[in-house]
Short mmCIF file of C-alpha atoms in Angstrom, two decimals:
data_model
loop_
_atom_site.label_atom_id
_atom_site.label_comp_id
_atom_site.label_asym_id
_atom_site.label_seq_id
_atom_site.Cartn_x
_atom_site.Cartn_y
_atom_site.Cartn_z
CA ASP A 1 49.59 -15.08 91.06
CA LEU A 2 45.88 -14.64 90.41
CA ALA A 3 45.76 -11.25 92.12
CA SER A 4 48.19 -9.91 89.50
CA TRP A 5 45.63 -10.54 86.72
CA SER A 6 42.69 -8.34 85.78
CA GLU A 7 39.25 -9.75 84.99
CA ALA A 8 39.68 -8.71 81.35
CA GLU A 9 42.99 -10.54 81.06
CA LEU A 10 41.54 -13.70 82.60
CA GLY A 11 38.55 -13.51 80.30
CA GLY A 12 40.89 -13.62 77.33
CA LEU A 13 42.17 -17.07 78.31
CA HIS A 14 40.73 -20.10 76.60
CA GLY A 15 37.97 -21.72 78.66
CA VAL A 16 37.68 -18.94 81.25
CA GLY A 17 34.17 -17.49 81.27
CA PRO A 18 32.04 -15.31 83.58
CA LYS A 19 31.21 -18.23 85.92
CA ALA A 20 34.88 -19.09 86.44
CA ILE A 21 35.78 -15.45 87.02
CA SER A 22 33.00 -15.16 89.60
CA VAL A 23 34.26 -18.22 91.50
CA LEU A 24 37.84 -16.98 91.37
CA GLY A 25 36.76 -13.53 92.52
CA ARG A 26 35.04 -14.94 95.61
CA THR A 27 38.12 -17.02 96.39
CA LEU A 28 40.31 -13.92 96.20
CA GLU A 29 37.92 -12.04 98.49
CA ASP A 30 38.15 -14.85 101.05
CA ALA A 31 41.93 -14.38 101.02
CA GLY A 32 41.62 -10.61 101.42
CA LYS A 33 42.72 -9.95 97.85
CA SER A 34 41.14 -8.78 94.58
CA PHE A 35 41.72 -8.85 90.85
CA HIS A 36 44.33 -6.44 89.49
CA ALA A 37 42.84 -3.24 88.09
CA ASP A 38 42.80 -3.26 84.28
CA THR A 39 44.66 -0.09 83.32
CA ARG A 40 45.03 -0.78 79.61
CA ALA A 41 42.54 1.89 78.50
CA SER A 42 44.05 4.58 80.72
CA ASP A 43 47.58 3.64 79.64
CA THR A 44 46.62 3.95 75.98
CA ALA A 45 45.06 7.33 76.71
CA ALA A 46 48.27 8.47 78.41
CA VAL A 47 50.33 7.40 75.38
CA GLU A 48 47.93 9.22 73.06
CA THR A 49 48.26 12.35 75.19
CA TYR A 50 52.06 12.15 75.10
CA LEU A 51 52.06 11.84 71.31
CA ALA A 52 49.50 14.60 70.85
CA ASP A 53 51.67 16.93 72.93
CA ALA A 54 54.85 16.10 71.01
CA PRO A 55 55.96 18.61 68.36
CA SER A 56 55.85 17.84 64.65
CA PRO A 57 57.51 15.96 62.96
CA GLN A 58 58.43 13.99 66.11
CA ARG A 59 54.74 13.25 66.66
CA GLU A 60 54.23 11.63 63.27
CA THR A 61 57.55 9.77 63.48
CA LEU A 62 56.74 8.23 66.86
CA ARG A 63 53.22 7.31 65.80
CA GLN A 64 54.76 5.24 63.03
CA VAL A 65 57.27 3.67 65.44
CA ARG A 66 54.44 2.78 67.82
CA ALA A 67 52.36 1.24 65.03
CA THR A 68 55.29 -0.89 63.89
CA LEU A 69 56.02 -2.05 67.44
CA LEU A 70 52.42 -3.13 67.99
CA GLU A 71 52.49 -4.89 64.62
CA LEU A 72 55.62 -6.81 65.62
CA LEU A 73 54.24 -7.44 69.12
CA PRO A 74 50.49 -8.06 68.68
CA HIS A 75 50.34 -9.36 72.26
CA GLY A 76 51.93 -6.18 73.63
CA ARG A 77 50.10 -3.24 75.17
CA ASP A 78 50.58 0.50 75.49
CA ALA A 79 52.09 1.76 78.71
CA MET A 80 53.98 4.70 80.18
CA SER A 81 57.36 3.94 81.72
CA TYR A 82 59.92 6.48 82.96
CA SER A 83 57.60 9.24 81.68
CA MET A 84 57.74 7.95 78.11
CA PRO A 85 55.54 5.64 76.01
CA ALA A 86 56.42 1.96 75.87
CA VAL A 87 55.11 -1.38 74.70
CA GLN A 88 54.89 -3.92 77.51
CA LEU A 89 54.53 -7.68 77.78
CA ASP A 90 53.12 -8.94 81.08
CA GLY A 91 53.91 -5.59 82.67
CA ILE A 92 57.53 -5.65 81.43
CA SER A 93 58.61 -2.77 79.17
CA VAL A 94 60.34 -4.16 76.10
CA ALA A 95 60.35 -1.12 73.81
CA GLY A 96 60.17 2.56 74.79
CA TYR A 97 60.31 5.69 72.64
CA SER A 98 60.51 9.41 73.24
CA ALA A 99 60.38 12.80 71.53
CA ASN A 100 63.19 15.27 72.16
CA LYS A 101 63.93 18.71 70.78
CA ASN A 102 66.46 17.64 68.17
CA HIS A 103 66.01 13.90 67.95
CA CYS A 104 63.82 10.91 68.84
CA GLY A 105 64.90 8.04 71.07
CA TYR A 106 64.32 4.32 71.31
CA TYR A 107 64.94 2.37 74.51
CA SER A 108 64.91 -1.37 75.23
CA HIS A 109 64.88 -0.77 78.99
CA SER A 110 68.12 -2.73 79.02
CA GLY A 111 71.77 -1.90 79.50
CA THR A 112 73.02 -4.56 77.09
CA THR A 113 70.91 -4.77 73.92
CA THR A 114 72.51 -1.89 72.00
CA ALA A 115 75.97 -3.29 72.73
CA THR A 116 74.81 -6.75 71.65
CA ALA A 117 73.43 -5.31 68.40
CA GLY A 118 76.86 -3.83 67.65
CA ASN A 119 77.50 -3.05 63.97
CA ARG A 120 73.91 -3.92 63.10
CA LEU A 121 73.06 -0.42 64.35
CA LYS A 122 75.70 1.21 62.15
CA GLY A 123 74.60 4.69 61.13
CA TYR A 124 72.77 5.41 64.39
CA ALA A 125 74.06 7.13 67.49
CA THR A 126 73.70 4.77 70.43
CA THR A 127 74.15 4.84 74.18
CA LYS A 128 74.25 2.01 76.69
CA SER A 129 70.49 2.16 76.95
CA GLY A 130 69.14 3.44 73.66
CA ILE A 131 69.24 4.58 70.04
CA THR A 132 69.00 8.16 68.77
CA PHE A 133 67.32 8.76 65.41
CA ASP A 134 66.17 11.71 63.29
CA VAL A 135 62.95 13.52 64.17
CA ASP A 136 61.54 12.87 60.69
CA LYS A 137 62.85 9.34 60.00
CA PRO A 138 61.27 6.48 61.94
CA LEU A 139 63.48 3.51 62.78
CA PRO A 140 63.09 0.84 60.06
CA LYS A 141 61.05 -2.25 60.89
CA SER A 142 64.22 -4.36 60.57
CA VAL A 143 65.91 -2.39 63.36
CA LEU A 144 62.85 -2.55 65.61
CA ARG A 145 62.54 -6.29 64.98
CA LEU A 146 66.20 -6.76 65.91
CA MET A 147 65.91 -4.79 69.15
CA ILE A 148 62.76 -6.67 70.18
CA LYS A 149 64.46 -9.99 69.47
CA LEU A 150 67.43 -9.03 71.64
CA LYS A 151 65.21 -7.85 74.48
CA LEU A 152 63.12 -11.02 74.45
CA ALA A 153 66.29 -13.10 74.45
CA GLU A 154 67.50 -11.15 77.48
CA LEU A 155 64.25 -11.80 79.37
CA GLY A 156 64.40 -15.48 78.46
CA GLY A 157 67.99 -15.79 79.64
CA LYS A 158 67.70 -14.47 83.19
CA GLY A 159 69.51 -16.60 85.73
CA GLN A 160 67.99 -15.03 88.83
CA GLY A 161 64.41 -14.07 89.67
CA LEU A 162 61.45 -14.30 87.31
CA ARG A 163 62.29 -15.57 83.83
CA SER A 164 59.80 -15.03 81.02
CA GLU A 165 60.34 -16.75 77.67
CA TYR A 166 58.40 -15.47 74.66
CA TYR A 167 57.57 -16.46 71.12
CA ALA A 168 58.78 -13.98 68.48
CA ASP A 169 55.42 -12.17 68.43
CA GLY A 170 55.43 -11.57 72.19
CA ARG A 171 53.14 -14.43 73.20
CA LEU A 172 54.27 -15.93 76.50
CA LYS A 173 56.00 -19.30 75.98
CA ALA A 174 57.20 -20.20 79.49
CA GLN A 175 57.51 -18.51 82.86
CA GLY A 176 58.97 -19.36 86.23
CA LYS A 177 61.64 -18.47 88.72
CA MET A 178 65.40 -18.91 88.50
CA SER A 179 67.77 -19.28 91.43
CA ASN A 180 71.51 -19.11 90.87
CA GLY A 181 71.09 -20.11 87.24
CA GLU A 182 68.78 -23.06 87.96
CA LEU A 183 65.06 -23.48 87.42
CA SER A 184 63.28 -23.20 90.75
CA GLY A 185 59.72 -23.57 91.98
CA ARG A 186 56.63 -23.67 89.80
CA TRP A 187 56.93 -23.26 86.01
CA LYS A 188 54.30 -22.95 83.28
CA TRP A 189 54.60 -23.58 79.52
CA PHE A 190 52.20 -22.34 76.83
CA ARG A 191 51.53 -23.22 73.22
CA HIS A 192 51.74 -20.54 70.54
CA ASP A 193 47.93 -20.31 70.51
CA GLY A 194 48.07 -19.24 74.17
CA SER A 195 46.73 -22.47 75.65
CA LEU A 196 48.42 -23.83 78.76
CA MET A 197 50.54 -26.86 77.80
CA ARG A 198 52.34 -27.96 80.96
CA VAL A 199 52.81 -27.13 84.64
CA GLY A 200 55.55 -28.49 86.86
CA SER A 201 57.97 -27.66 89.64
CA PHE A 202 61.72 -27.73 90.10
CA ARG A 203 63.89 -28.10 93.15
CA LEU A 204 67.59 -27.29 92.83
CA GLY A 205 67.24 -27.50 89.06
CA GLU A 206 65.66 -30.97 89.09
CA ARG A 207 62.06 -31.89 88.32
CA SER A 208 60.01 -32.29 91.48
CA GLY A 209 56.52 -33.44 92.39
CA THR A 210 53.64 -33.98 90.00
CA TRP A 211 53.77 -32.56 86.49
CA THR A 212 50.63 -32.08 84.41
CA THR A 213 50.31 -31.72 80.63
CA TYR A 214 47.09 -30.31 79.13
CA ASP A 215 45.46 -30.59 75.73
CA ARG A 216 44.27 -27.49 73.90
CA ASP A 217 40.84 -27.75 75.54
CA GLY A 218 42.41 -27.54 79.00
CA ASN A 219 41.97 -31.21 79.88
CA PRO A 220 44.83 -32.92 81.77
#
């Protein structure tokens, strides 16, 4: 798990300072691994390039969509996914957007969210994977908030593989694996301030082994 984090991301956690990162780095080296490269700056640059190259008024429209998404998801980050800009949480694209010749597009990187939204997207052309909107009319904040809510609910409802549960603002709430609809292996829970609250394991959906709860200072 540690090798999937960058030094910058670890440094943003409560109680993790340069000394801890140094110790962790040496431990990774002993295992033949290293910290994940922090690509946030380059990803933001790629998004800026995409928007700068987009024609007007699509450019201005998508800049406003991006600003609203980052306002709704302050813990999200710029990324490029499927050759279009997106906002990601923990490397998962939750909201993508694109400029086209005659319209702009919004994509939840999901095949179900637009169908789930149903009549709440009345007035917009939709497909299984996205929403089409006018080149000069950004999607309202209410629509973006709805689509984010549906995407986060989808991520938090997975019955197989990695499940990530989020607070409404995109802060990670809980994360662990699912197997055939049951919690499996090691799980972690976080408070809304980002501090680790609890760690424990499951076996066949039942609690297993030692569970540890932490206070906000990181003490068991």
